[in-house]
Coordinates of C-alpha atoms in Angstrom, one line a residue:
M1 CA 94.4 98.0 132.0
T2 CA 91.1 99.5 133.2
G3 CA 90.0 96.8 135.7
T4 CA 87.0 95.8 133.6
T5 CA 86.3 93.2 130.9
D6 CA 83.5 95.3 129.5
F7 CA 84.8 97.1 126.4
D8 CA 82.3 100.0 126.6
R9 CA 83.1 100.6 130.3
G10 CA 86.8 100.3 129.7
A11 CA 86.6 102.8 126.8
A12 CA 84.7 105.2 129.1
V13 CA 87.3 104.9 131.8
L14 CA 90.2 105.6 129.4
R15 CA 88.3 108.6 127.8
Q16 CA 87.6 110.0 131.3
A17 CA 91.2 109.6 132.4
F18 CA 92.6 111.0 129.1
P19 CA 90.0 113.5 127.7
N20 CA 92.2 114.4 124.7
I21 CA 91.7 110.9 123.2
R22 CA 89.8 111.4 120.0
L23 CA 89.8 107.9 118.6
L24 CA 90.0 104.7 120.7
N25 CA 90.0 101.3 119.1
V26 CA 89.6 98.0 121.0
T27 CA 90.5 94.7 119.4
A28 CA 88.6 91.7 120.7
G29 CA 90.6 89.1 118.9
A30 CA 88.4 86.5 117.2
E31 CA 85.3 88.4 118.4
G32 CA 86.0 91.5 116.2
S33 CA 86.9 95.1 117.0
Y34 CA 85.4 98.4 118.3
S35 CA 86.0 102.0 117.5
Y36 CA 85.0 104.9 119.8
Y37 CA 85.1 108.3 118.3
E38 CA 83.3 111.5 119.3
G39 CA 80.2 109.8 120.7
L40 CA 80.1 107.0 118.1
R41 CA 80.6 103.4 118.9
V42 CA 81.2 101.1 115.9
F43 CA 81.6 97.3 116.1
V44 CA 82.8 95.2 113.2
L45 CA 82.8 91.4 113.1
P46 CA 86.2 89.7 112.4
R47 CA 87.2 88.1 109.2
K48 CA 87.8 84.4 110.0
L49 CA 89.8 82.2 107.8
K50 CA 90.0 78.5 108.1
N51 CA 93.8 78.3 107.7
T52 CA 94.8 80.4 110.7
I53 CA 98.1 79.1 112.1
E54 CA 99.3 81.7 114.6
T55 CA 98.4 85.2 115.8
T56 CA 101.9 86.6 115.9
G57 CA 101.7 90.1 114.4
A58 CA 97.9 90.4 114.5
G59 CA 97.9 93.3 116.9
D60 CA 100.7 95.1 115.0
T61 CA 98.9 94.6 111.7
F62 CA 95.6 95.9 113.1
C63 CA 97.3 99.0 114.5
A64 CA 99.3 99.6 111.3
C65 CA 96.2 99.5 109.2
V66 CA 94.4 101.9 111.5
L67 CA 97.3 104.3 111.4
N68 CA 97.4 104.0 107.6
Y69 CA 93.7 104.8 107.4
I70 CA 94.1 107.9 109.6
L71 CA 97.1 109.1 107.6
G72 CA 95.0 108.9 104.5
H73 CA 91.7 110.3 105.8
G74 CA 92.6 112.5 108.7
L75 CA 91.2 112.4 112.2
S76 CA 88.6 115.1 111.9
G77 CA 84.9 114.5 111.0
L78 CA 85.0 110.7 110.7
R79 CA 81.6 109.2 110.2
E80 CA 80.3 105.8 111.2
E81 CA 80.8 104.4 107.7
E82 CA 84.4 105.5 107.6
L83 CA 85.1 103.9 111.0
R84 CA 83.4 100.7 109.8
E85 CA 85.6 100.8 106.7
M86 CA 88.7 101.4 108.8
L87 CA 87.9 98.4 111.1
S88 CA 86.9 96.1 108.3
F89 CA 90.2 96.7 106.5
A90 CA 92.2 96.2 109.7
N91 CA 90.3 93.1 110.5
A92 CA 90.8 91.7 107.0
A93 CA 94.6 92.4 107.2
T94 CA 94.7 90.7 110.6
A95 CA 92.9 87.6 109.3
L96 CA 95.5 87.3 106.5
V97 CA 98.5 87.7 108.7
T98 CA 97.3 84.9 111.0
T99 CA 97.5 82.5 108.1
R100 CA 101.3 83.0 107.8
K101 CA 104.2 82.2 110.0
G102 CA 106.0 85.2 111.4
A103 CA 105.1 88.8 111.5
L104 CA 106.6 91.7 109.5
R105 CA 107.8 89.7 106.5
V106 CA 104.3 88.2 106.0
M107 CA 102.3 91.4 106.2
P108 CA 99.6 91.3 103.4
S109 CA 99.6 93.8 100.6
R110 CA 96.8 96.3 100.1
E111 CA 95.6 94.2 97.1
E112 CA 95.5 91.0 99.2
I113 CA 93.4 92.8 101.9
N114 CA 91.0 94.3 99.3
G115 CA 90.7 90.9 97.8
L116 CA 89.4 89.5 101.1
L117 CA 87.0 92.4 101.6

């Protein structure tokens, strides 16, 4: 999408091309996820579960969790700890959904995600 495999450089390219972007998240699959927000860069390691069977729905689950977080907390004045909380929750949900076959019908509940955190 940006012509680079370097996440920081790719984020910089996107933010320069689209200066109105306030929050940019990058998923690195089994390597974790990044959040770029108003000069902050936050990285959170993934949650890895031994019983992963497929990755269908992982990206959708991650995005849904991020949107849910933003709807609940807003997009103004986010601090590093809040970005870390958002990514941790999204990573946990993603780990859970990869242990199930399918996508939407197997989305984990908030209680399941909190249990993994």
